[in-house]
Coordinates of C-alpha atoms in Angstrom, one line a residue:
M1 CA -9.7 -54.0 36.8
K2 CA -7.4 -51.1 37.6
F3 CA -8.5 -49.8 41.0
P4 CA -8.5 -46.0 41.0
I5 CA -6.8 -45.2 44.3
F6 CA -3.1 -46.2 44.5
A7 CA 0.1 -45.1 46.1
A8 CA 2.6 -43.6 43.7
A9 CA 5.9 -42.5 45.2
V10 CA 7.6 -39.9 43.0
L11 CA 10.9 -38.4 44.0
L12 CA 11.8 -35.3 42.0
T13 CA 13.7 -32.2 43.2
G14 CA 11.9 -28.9 42.7
L15 CA 8.5 -30.4 41.8
R16 CA 5.5 -30.8 44.2
L17 CA 5.3 -34.5 43.5
S18 CA 5.1 -36.8 46.5
A19 CA 3.3 -39.9 47.6
A20 CA -0.1 -39.3 46.1
V21 CA -3.3 -41.1 45.1
A22 CA -5.3 -41.1 41.9
V23 CA -8.9 -40.3 41.4
T24 CA -9.7 -42.0 38.1
T25 CA -13.5 -42.6 38.4
W26 CA -16.6 -41.0 39.7
H27 CA -16.8 -41.1 43.5
N28 CA -13.2 -42.6 43.7
D29 CA -13.8 -46.3 43.4
P30 CA -16.0 -48.8 41.5
G31 CA -18.1 -49.3 44.6
R32 CA -18.9 -45.6 44.5
T33 CA -18.1 -45.0 48.2
G34 CA -17.0 -41.4 47.5
V35 CA -13.9 -41.7 49.8
N36 CA -10.3 -40.8 49.4
A37 CA -8.8 -42.5 52.5
N38 CA -5.3 -41.4 51.7
E39 CA -5.5 -37.7 52.1
T40 CA -2.6 -36.7 54.4
V41 CA -2.7 -32.9 54.0
L42 CA -6.2 -31.7 54.7
T43 CA -7.5 -32.5 58.2
T44 CA -10.1 -31.2 60.6
A45 CA -7.3 -29.3 62.3
N46 CA -6.3 -27.1 59.3
V47 CA -9.5 -26.7 57.3
N48 CA -10.9 -23.5 58.7
S49 CA -11.4 -19.9 57.7
A50 CA -7.9 -18.8 58.9
T51 CA -5.9 -21.4 57.0
F52 CA -8.1 -22.8 54.1
G53 CA -9.8 -21.2 51.1
K54 CA -10.0 -20.7 47.4
L55 CA -6.6 -20.6 45.7
Y56 CA -7.4 -20.1 42.0
S57 CA -9.6 -21.3 39.2
L58 CA -8.8 -23.4 36.1
P59 CA -10.7 -22.0 33.0
V60 CA -12.4 -24.2 30.5
D61 CA -14.7 -23.7 27.5
G62 CA -18.1 -24.7 28.8
Q63 CA -20.3 -26.1 31.6
I64 CA -18.9 -29.1 33.6
Y65 CA -21.2 -32.0 34.5
A66 CA -18.3 -34.5 34.9
Q67 CA -16.3 -34.9 38.1
P68 CA -12.7 -33.8 37.5
L69 CA -10.3 -36.7 37.6
Y70 CA -6.7 -36.8 38.9
V71 CA -3.6 -38.8 38.2
P72 CA -0.2 -38.1 39.9
G73 CA 3.2 -38.4 38.4
V74 CA 2.2 -38.4 34.7
T75 CA 5.2 -38.2 32.3
I76 CA 4.5 -35.6 29.6
P77 CA 6.7 -36.3 26.6
A78 CA 9.5 -34.2 25.3
S79 CA 7.5 -33.1 22.3
N80 CA 5.4 -31.0 24.7
P81 CA 6.9 -27.6 25.8
A82 CA 5.7 -28.5 29.3
H83 CA 7.4 -31.9 29.2
G84 CA 8.3 -33.6 32.4
I85 CA 6.4 -35.2 35.3
H86 CA 3.2 -33.6 36.4
N87 CA 0.3 -34.2 38.7
V88 CA -2.6 -33.9 36.2
L89 CA -6.2 -32.9 36.5
Y90 CA -8.5 -34.0 33.7
V91 CA -11.6 -32.0 33.0
A92 CA -14.4 -32.7 30.4
T93 CA -16.9 -30.1 29.3
E94 CA -20.3 -29.7 27.6
N95 CA -18.4 -28.1 24.7
N96 CA -17.0 -31.5 23.9
S97 CA -13.5 -30.6 25.1
V98 CA -11.1 -32.5 27.4
F99 CA -8.4 -30.5 29.2
A100 CA -5.3 -31.9 31.0
F101 CA -4.1 -29.3 33.5
D102 CA -1.1 -29.3 35.8
A103 CA -3.0 -29.8 39.0
D104 CA -0.6 -27.7 41.1
S105 CA 0.0 -24.6 39.0
A106 CA -1.8 -21.5 40.2
T107 CA -1.1 -20.0 36.8
P108 CA -3.3 -22.3 34.7
L109 CA -1.0 -24.6 32.7
I110 CA -2.8 -26.7 30.0
L111 CA -0.7 -29.7 29.2
W112 CA -2.9 -30.7 26.3
Q113 CA -6.5 -30.1 25.1
R114 CA -8.8 -31.8 22.6
N115 CA -12.1 -30.7 21.2
F116 CA -14.6 -33.1 19.4
G117 CA -16.9 -30.8 17.6
L118 CA -20.3 -29.2 18.1
G119 CA -22.5 -30.6 20.9
V120 CA -26.2 -31.1 20.8
S121 CA -28.7 -28.7 22.2
N122 CA -31.0 -30.0 25.0
V123 CA -34.7 -30.5 24.2
N124 CA -35.5 -26.9 25.1
G125 CA -32.5 -25.5 23.2
V126 CA -31.2 -23.8 26.3
W127 CA -27.8 -25.2 26.6
Q128 CA -25.3 -27.5 24.9
I129 CA -24.8 -31.2 25.7
G130 CA -21.4 -32.6 24.9
I131 CA -19.4 -34.7 27.3
L132 CA -22.1 -35.1 30.0
S133 CA -20.9 -38.0 32.0
T134 CA -17.7 -38.5 34.1
P135 CA -15.0 -40.3 32.2
V136 CA -12.9 -43.2 33.5
I137 CA -9.1 -43.5 33.5
D138 CA -7.2 -46.8 33.2
T139 CA -3.7 -46.0 34.5
G140 CA -2.3 -49.3 33.2
R141 CA -3.3 -48.4 29.7
Q142 CA -2.7 -44.7 30.2
A143 CA -6.1 -44.1 28.7
I144 CA -9.0 -41.8 29.5
Y145 CA -12.4 -43.0 28.2
F146 CA -15.4 -40.7 27.7
V147 CA -18.5 -40.4 25.5
V148 CA -19.1 -37.5 23.2
D149 CA -22.6 -36.3 22.1
S150 CA -22.2 -34.5 18.8
L151 CA -23.9 -33.7 15.5
V152 CA -22.9 -35.8 12.5
N153 CA -24.4 -34.6 9.3
G154 CA -26.9 -32.6 11.4
Q155 CA -28.0 -35.6 13.4
P156 CA -27.1 -36.5 17.1
S157 CA -24.5 -39.2 17.4
F158 CA -22.7 -40.8 20.4
S159 CA -19.2 -42.0 20.2
L160 CA -16.8 -43.6 22.7
H161 CA -13.3 -42.1 22.8
A162 CA -10.0 -43.2 24.3
L163 CA -7.1 -40.8 24.6
D164 CA -3.6 -41.2 25.8
I165 CA -3.4 -39.4 29.2
T166 CA 0.1 -38.2 28.5
T167 CA -0.5 -36.6 25.0
G168 CA -4.2 -36.5 24.3
A169 CA -3.7 -38.6 21.2
D170 CA -6.3 -41.1 20.1
K171 CA -5.8 -44.7 21.2
V172 CA -6.4 -47.6 18.8
G173 CA -10.0 -47.8 17.7
S174 CA -10.9 -44.3 18.9
P175 CA -13.5 -43.1 18.3
A176 CA -16.2 -45.8 18.1
V177 CA -19.7 -44.9 17.2
I178 CA -22.2 -46.2 19.8
A179 CA -25.0 -48.0 18.0
G180 CA -27.0 -51.2 18.1
S181 CA -30.4 -52.9 18.2
V182 CA -32.2 -55.7 20.0
P183 CA -35.4 -57.7 19.4
G184 CA -38.3 -55.9 20.8
T185 CA -41.8 -54.4 20.3
G186 CA -41.3 -51.5 22.7
D187 CA -41.9 -47.8 22.2
G188 CA -40.3 -46.7 18.9
S189 CA -39.7 -50.3 17.6
V190 CA -40.1 -51.2 13.9
G191 CA -40.9 -54.7 12.7
G192 CA -40.0 -56.3 16.0
T193 CA -36.6 -54.5 16.3
L194 CA -35.8 -51.8 18.7
T195 CA -32.9 -49.6 17.6
F196 CA -30.8 -47.4 19.9
S197 CA -31.6 -43.7 19.2
A198 CA -29.0 -41.1 19.8
A199 CA -31.7 -38.4 19.4
Q200 CA -33.9 -39.8 22.1
N201 CA -31.4 -41.1 24.6
L202 CA -28.8 -39.4 26.8
Q203 CA -25.5 -40.7 28.3
R204 CA -25.8 -39.4 31.9
P205 CA -24.2 -42.0 34.3
A206 CA -20.5 -42.0 34.8
L207 CA -18.6 -44.7 32.9
L208 CA -17.3 -47.9 34.6
E209 CA -14.1 -49.8 33.7
L210 CA -14.2 -53.4 34.9
N211 CA -11.9 -56.2 33.9
G212 CA -10.9 -54.5 30.7
G213 CA -14.4 -53.6 29.6
I214 CA -15.9 -50.1 29.4
F215 CA -19.6 -50.0 30.5
I216 CA -21.8 -47.2 29.4
G217 CA -25.4 -46.5 30.5
F218 CA -28.1 -44.4 28.7
G219 CA -31.4 -42.9 29.7
S220 CA -33.8 -40.3 28.3
H221 CA -33.1 -37.0 26.6
G222 CA -35.4 -34.7 28.7
D223 CA -38.0 -37.5 29.1
E224 CA -39.0 -37.1 25.5
A225 CA -40.5 -40.3 24.2
P226 CA -39.7 -42.8 22.8
Y227 CA -36.7 -43.6 25.0
H228 CA -35.3 -46.6 26.9
G229 CA -32.6 -47.6 29.3
W230 CA -29.6 -49.1 27.5
L231 CA -26.3 -50.7 28.7
F232 CA -23.3 -51.1 26.4
E233 CA -20.0 -52.9 26.9
Y234 CA -16.9 -52.0 24.8
D235 CA -13.5 -53.6 24.8
G236 CA -11.0 -51.1 26.4
V237 CA -8.2 -52.0 24.0
T238 CA -9.9 -52.2 20.6
L239 CA -13.1 -50.2 21.4
R240 CA -15.0 -52.9 19.8
R241 CA -18.6 -53.3 21.1
L242 CA -18.9 -56.5 23.1
A243 CA -22.5 -56.5 24.2
L244 CA -25.6 -54.4 24.6
K245 CA -28.8 -54.6 26.6
C246 CA -32.1 -52.7 26.6
L247 CA -34.0 -52.5 29.9
S248 CA -37.4 -52.1 28.3
P249 CA -37.3 -53.9 25.0
D250 CA -41.1 -54.5 24.9
G251 CA -42.1 -51.4 26.8
Y252 CA -40.8 -47.9 27.5
G253 CA -38.5 -46.0 29.9
A254 CA -36.3 -47.7 32.5
S255 CA -33.6 -45.1 32.0
I256 CA -30.1 -45.5 33.5
W257 CA -29.3 -42.0 34.6
Q258 CA -28.6 -42.0 38.4
S259 CA -28.2 -38.2 38.5
G260 CA -24.8 -38.7 36.9
G261 CA -23.7 -41.3 39.4
G262 CA -21.6 -44.1 38.1
L263 CA -22.5 -47.7 37.3
S264 CA -21.1 -49.7 40.3
A265 CA -19.1 -52.9 40.7
D266 CA -18.0 -55.2 43.5
T267 CA -14.7 -57.1 43.8
G268 CA -16.4 -60.2 42.4
G269 CA -16.9 -58.6 39.0
N270 CA -20.6 -57.9 39.3
I271 CA -22.2 -54.7 38.1
Y272 CA -25.1 -52.8 39.7
F273 CA -27.3 -49.9 38.7
S274 CA -30.8 -48.6 39.2
T275 CA -33.4 -47.7 36.6
G276 CA -36.0 -44.9 36.3
N277 CA -39.7 -44.9 35.6
G278 CA -40.9 -47.3 33.0
T279 CA -42.5 -50.6 32.2
F280 CA -42.0 -53.4 34.7
N281 CA -42.5 -56.9 33.3
P282 CA -39.6 -59.3 33.9
P283 CA -40.8 -62.0 31.5
T284 CA -40.3 -59.6 28.6
G285 CA -37.1 -58.1 30.1
D286 CA -38.7 -54.8 31.1
Y287 CA -37.3 -53.5 34.4
G288 CA -38.5 -50.0 35.2
D289 CA -37.8 -48.6 38.7
S290 CA -35.5 -51.5 39.7
V291 CA -32.1 -52.2 41.0
I292 CA -30.2 -54.6 38.6
K293 CA -27.3 -56.9 39.1
I294 CA -25.4 -58.1 36.0
H295 CA -22.3 -60.4 35.8
P296 CA -20.6 -59.4 32.5
A297 CA -18.6 -62.7 32.3
A298 CA -22.0 -64.4 31.6
G299 CA -23.1 -61.7 29.2
L300 CA -25.3 -58.8 30.1
G301 CA -28.1 -61.1 31.4
I302 CA -29.8 -60.0 34.6
A303 CA -28.5 -62.1 37.5
S304 CA -30.8 -60.6 40.2
S305 CA -33.1 -57.6 40.6
F306 CA -35.1 -55.7 43.2
T307 CA -38.3 -53.7 42.4
P308 CA -40.1 -52.0 45.3
V309 CA -43.7 -52.8 46.0
L310 CA -44.3 -49.1 45.4
A311 CA -43.0 -49.3 41.9
E312 CA -46.3 -48.4 40.2
F313 CA -46.7 -45.5 42.6
F314 CA -43.2 -44.3 41.7
R315 CA -44.1 -44.4 38.0
E316 CA -47.3 -42.5 38.4
S317 CA -45.7 -39.9 40.6
D318 CA -42.4 -39.5 38.7
Y319 CA -40.5 -40.8 41.7
D320 CA -37.7 -42.5 39.8
L321 CA -35.8 -45.1 41.8
G322 CA -33.1 -44.5 39.2
A323 CA -32.4 -41.0 40.4
G324 CA -29.9 -42.4 42.9
N325 CA -26.9 -44.6 42.2
V326 CA -26.0 -47.9 44.0
V327 CA -23.3 -47.8 46.7
V328 CA -21.5 -51.1 47.3
I329 CA -20.6 -51.4 51.0
P330 CA -17.0 -52.6 51.2
S331 CA -16.7 -56.4 51.9
S332 CA -14.5 -55.8 54.8
V333 CA -17.3 -54.5 56.9
V334 CA -20.1 -56.8 55.8
Q335 CA -21.0 -59.9 57.8
V336 CA -23.0 -61.5 54.9
S337 CA -22.9 -61.2 51.1
P338 CA -22.0 -57.8 49.9
L339 CA -24.7 -55.3 50.6
L340 CA -25.9 -52.4 48.4
L341 CA -27.4 -49.0 49.3
T342 CA -29.7 -47.1 46.9
G343 CA -32.6 -44.6 47.0
G344 CA -34.7 -42.6 44.6
K345 CA -36.6 -39.3 44.4
D346 CA -39.2 -40.2 47.0
G347 CA -36.6 -40.5 49.8
H348 CA -36.8 -44.2 50.4
T349 CA -33.5 -45.9 51.2
Y350 CA -32.9 -49.6 50.5
L351 CA -30.2 -51.9 51.9
T352 CA -30.2 -55.0 49.7
N353 CA -28.2 -58.2 49.7
S354 CA -26.2 -58.6 46.5
G355 CA -26.7 -62.4 46.6
N356 CA -30.4 -62.0 46.2
L357 CA -31.6 -58.4 45.7
G358 CA -35.1 -59.2 46.7
G359 CA -37.2 -59.5 43.5
F360 CA -40.7 -58.1 43.5
Q361 CA -43.6 -58.8 45.8
L362 CA -46.9 -58.5 44.1
G363 CA -49.9 -57.7 46.3
L364 CA -51.3 -55.2 48.7
G365 CA -49.8 -55.1 52.1
L366 CA -46.7 -57.0 51.2
T367 CA -43.2 -55.7 52.2
D368 CA -40.0 -55.6 50.2
L369 CA -37.7 -58.5 50.7
V370 CA -34.6 -56.4 51.4
A371 CA -32.2 -56.3 54.4
Q372 CA -33.5 -52.9 55.5
E373 CA -35.7 -50.1 54.3
W374 CA -36.6 -46.7 55.6
T375 CA -38.4 -43.6 54.4
G376 CA -36.5 -40.3 54.4
V377 CA -37.2 -36.9 53.0
F378 CA -37.8 -36.4 49.2
G379 CA -34.8 -36.6 46.9
H380 CA -31.7 -38.8 46.6
F381 CA -29.8 -37.1 43.9
G382 CA -26.2 -36.1 44.8
G383 CA -25.0 -39.6 45.7
N384 CA -24.6 -41.1 49.2
V385 CA -21.1 -41.8 50.6
F386 CA -19.9 -44.6 52.9
Y387 CA -16.9 -44.4 55.2
N388 CA -15.8 -45.9 58.5
N389 CA -18.9 -48.0 58.9
S390 CA -21.1 -45.0 58.3
L391 CA -23.5 -43.9 55.6
Y392 CA -23.6 -40.2 54.9
T393 CA -26.7 -38.8 53.2
W394 CA -28.2 -35.4 52.5
N395 CA -31.5 -35.4 50.7
S396 CA -33.5 -32.6 49.2
F397 CA -35.5 -30.6 51.7
D398 CA -33.7 -32.3 54.6
V399 CA -30.7 -32.0 56.9
M400 CA -27.5 -34.0 56.7
R401 CA -27.8 -37.4 58.3
I402 CA -25.3 -40.1 59.4
Y403 CA -26.2 -43.7 59.9
S404 CA -23.9 -46.3 61.7
F405 CA -23.5 -49.7 60.2
N406 CA -22.9 -52.8 62.4
G407 CA -22.3 -55.2 59.5
L408 CA -25.9 -56.1 59.1
E409 CA -28.0 -52.9 59.4
L410 CA -27.9 -49.1 59.7
T411 CA -29.0 -47.0 62.6
P412 CA -29.2 -43.2 62.9
S413 CA -26.2 -41.7 64.7
F414 CA -26.4 -38.0 63.7
V415 CA -29.2 -35.6 62.5
G416 CA -28.1 -32.2 61.3
T417 CA -29.2 -28.9 62.8
Q418 CA -31.7 -26.4 61.4
E419 CA -28.7 -24.5 59.9
Q420 CA -28.0 -27.6 57.7
L421 CA -31.5 -27.8 56.3
H422 CA -31.3 -27.9 52.5
T423 CA -34.4 -26.2 51.2
L424 CA -34.0 -26.9 47.5
Q425 CA -35.1 -29.8 45.3
N426 CA -31.6 -30.7 44.2
A427 CA -29.7 -32.5 46.9
P428 CA -26.0 -31.7 47.8
A429 CA -23.2 -33.7 46.2
L430 CA -20.9 -35.4 48.8
S431 CA -17.4 -36.6 49.1
I432 CA -15.1 -37.7 52.0
S433 CA -11.4 -37.2 52.5
A434 CA -9.5 -39.0 55.3
N435 CA -6.1 -40.3 56.3
G436 CA -7.0 -43.9 57.0
M437 CA -10.2 -45.6 57.9
T438 CA -10.4 -44.7 61.6
G439 CA -12.3 -41.5 61.1
N440 CA -9.9 -39.2 62.9
G441 CA -9.5 -36.0 60.9
A442 CA -11.9 -37.2 58.2
I443 CA -13.9 -34.5 56.4
L444 CA -17.3 -34.6 54.7
W445 CA -17.4 -32.2 51.8
A446 CA -20.8 -31.0 50.4
A447 CA -21.5 -28.9 47.4
H448 CA -24.9 -27.5 46.5
S449 CA -26.7 -24.5 45.0
L450 CA -27.7 -21.5 47.1
T451 CA -30.8 -21.0 45.0
Y452 CA -33.0 -23.2 42.8
T453 CA -31.1 -25.0 40.0
D454 CA -32.5 -26.5 36.8
G455 CA -29.2 -26.7 35.0
G456 CA -28.7 -23.0 34.7
N457 CA -26.0 -20.9 36.3
Y458 CA -26.9 -20.4 40.0
P459 CA -24.5 -19.5 42.8
G460 CA -23.0 -22.5 44.6
I461 CA -21.4 -23.2 48.0
L462 CA -18.9 -25.7 49.3
H463 CA -19.0 -27.0 52.9
A464 CA -16.5 -28.9 55.0
Y465 CA -17.8 -30.9 58.0
D466 CA -16.1 -33.0 60.7
A467 CA -17.1 -36.5 59.5
Q468 CA -17.3 -37.8 63.0
T469 CA -19.3 -35.1 64.7
G470 CA -21.1 -33.4 61.8
A471 CA -19.8 -30.0 63.0
E472 CA -19.1 -27.5 60.2
L473 CA -15.5 -26.6 59.8
W474 CA -15.6 -24.1 57.0
N475 CA -17.8 -23.0 54.0
S476 CA -17.2 -20.9 50.9
N477 CA -19.9 -18.4 51.6
T478 CA -17.5 -15.4 51.3
E479 CA -16.8 -13.3 48.2
A480 CA -13.2 -14.5 48.1
D481 CA -14.0 -18.2 48.5
A482 CA -17.2 -18.4 46.4
P483 CA -16.8 -21.1 43.7
G484 CA -19.2 -19.6 41.2
A485 CA -22.2 -21.4 39.6
W486 CA -22.9 -24.8 41.1
A487 CA -22.3 -27.8 38.8
K488 CA -25.4 -29.9 39.2
W489 CA -24.7 -33.0 41.3
V490 CA -21.0 -33.0 40.6
P491 CA -19.1 -34.2 43.7
P492 CA -15.9 -32.4 44.8
T493 CA -12.6 -34.2 44.0
I494 CA -10.3 -34.1 47.1
V495 CA -6.7 -35.3 46.6
N496 CA -3.1 -34.3 47.5
G497 CA -4.1 -31.3 49.7
K498 CA -6.5 -29.8 47.1
V499 CA -10.2 -29.7 46.6
Y500 CA -11.3 -29.4 42.9
L501 CA -14.9 -28.3 42.4
A502 CA -16.5 -28.2 39.0
T503 CA -18.7 -25.2 38.1
F504 CA -21.1 -24.1 35.4
D505 CA -19.0 -20.9 35.1
S506 CA -16.6 -22.6 32.6
G507 CA -14.0 -23.4 35.2
V508 CA -12.8 -25.5 38.1
A509 CA -12.5 -23.8 41.5
V510 CA -9.4 -25.0 43.4
Y511 CA -9.3 -24.9 47.2
G512 CA -6.4 -25.7 49.6
L513 CA -4.3 -24.4 52.4
R514 CA -3.3 -20.8 52.1
A515 CA 0.3 -19.8 51.5
G516 CA 2.4 -20.4 54.6
Q517 CA 0.1 -22.9 56.1

């Protein structure tokens, strides 16, 4: 596995290329902690209205649902007029385009761009769906992987692509059509076979690269039946399909969507994700509203699972557990087996032991066999973050909250003020930047809509908070700093003194220290 945060010392006269880190996957690492702990430029001392603000925007050709990714010190070959070494920002759009920008140029400099054809309209025909999920970059292979939703002979089709990050050229085996079937009698099956449907399913969760494999999750296309949760594994070198699994082969639903959050992994090579509403019947392999553990080395069989005692209530109330992704607490701060954090639409948060996720307790009055559980306010959507032994969370209709972790359990340590009350259904998307793991100078970044959002273009706002005290340092609620339309649940990317914020206004808003600071 190529870990996405690394030091890269680059010494070049006249170029703004220094020791930097890469952000090559959603929320910075396979555990999805949402932290860049190597940010040496932006601190609580200089992020304020006098010194920090919006610098410029990078224009693209459509809405952005994917988190922008960043690789420092990329060598652009001599065949390109912009040849040389660049820090590069990679942006994927709903117009099925991938852009590689010079990340430091105030005058937008596109190093390369590729487009992969017409996307697919959503079920209401309101907007186009193209590259919906966040790609993943393998710096060792110099490859960016992403999934395209396009029309082939008038029919929806998903394909996995791998491009060279220096040129945008196709890698070997690219593209690979995503297809397959499993034995099953579930919704939409024919003759005991359930076939993956590109028309009924949607590739929402961010991709995961693990030990040379590319893992891709699918859920529903606008909850239009029949649909199922699907997991595919492809070889990162050949793009050959290695395995596939359906999470409701004899039932319905069990989408993997996680509000765009990525499939997670621990250092032991295990994969974790949560599923949405659907059939729950483990003997037949149906796992609606569950947290799933899979060890790819043993195939895509389920190694452990957790399903809340409230699962039936979740299904009846459309309270998908799968609305939230799984955060792996770093092993360095855990006193037992690796622990996992997740939560769904209803506001419940679960701390589970990865060695035994907890199974399912059938019967009235029983409690979940998890390490810890508490009820919050409706709506885990934007993705929790974990840093310096603390969980940061901001649910819909709630204030920002911080919980301290002692190696075994979490306790509340900060509750936001009335000014931080988020009154909308869609929760803020969070990220953290810091210089080290001590917390000094660490910043919690939060992006959300200022008005209701259903995927349309609504004005957004970016906040910066002191990660230790919760005090607000700065926000973009001025005409000069406004990002534009909020990109639904897309976390900010903070790296090398810049904050890159995707928008639905066909662009990336770029923030940093003002000239002379």
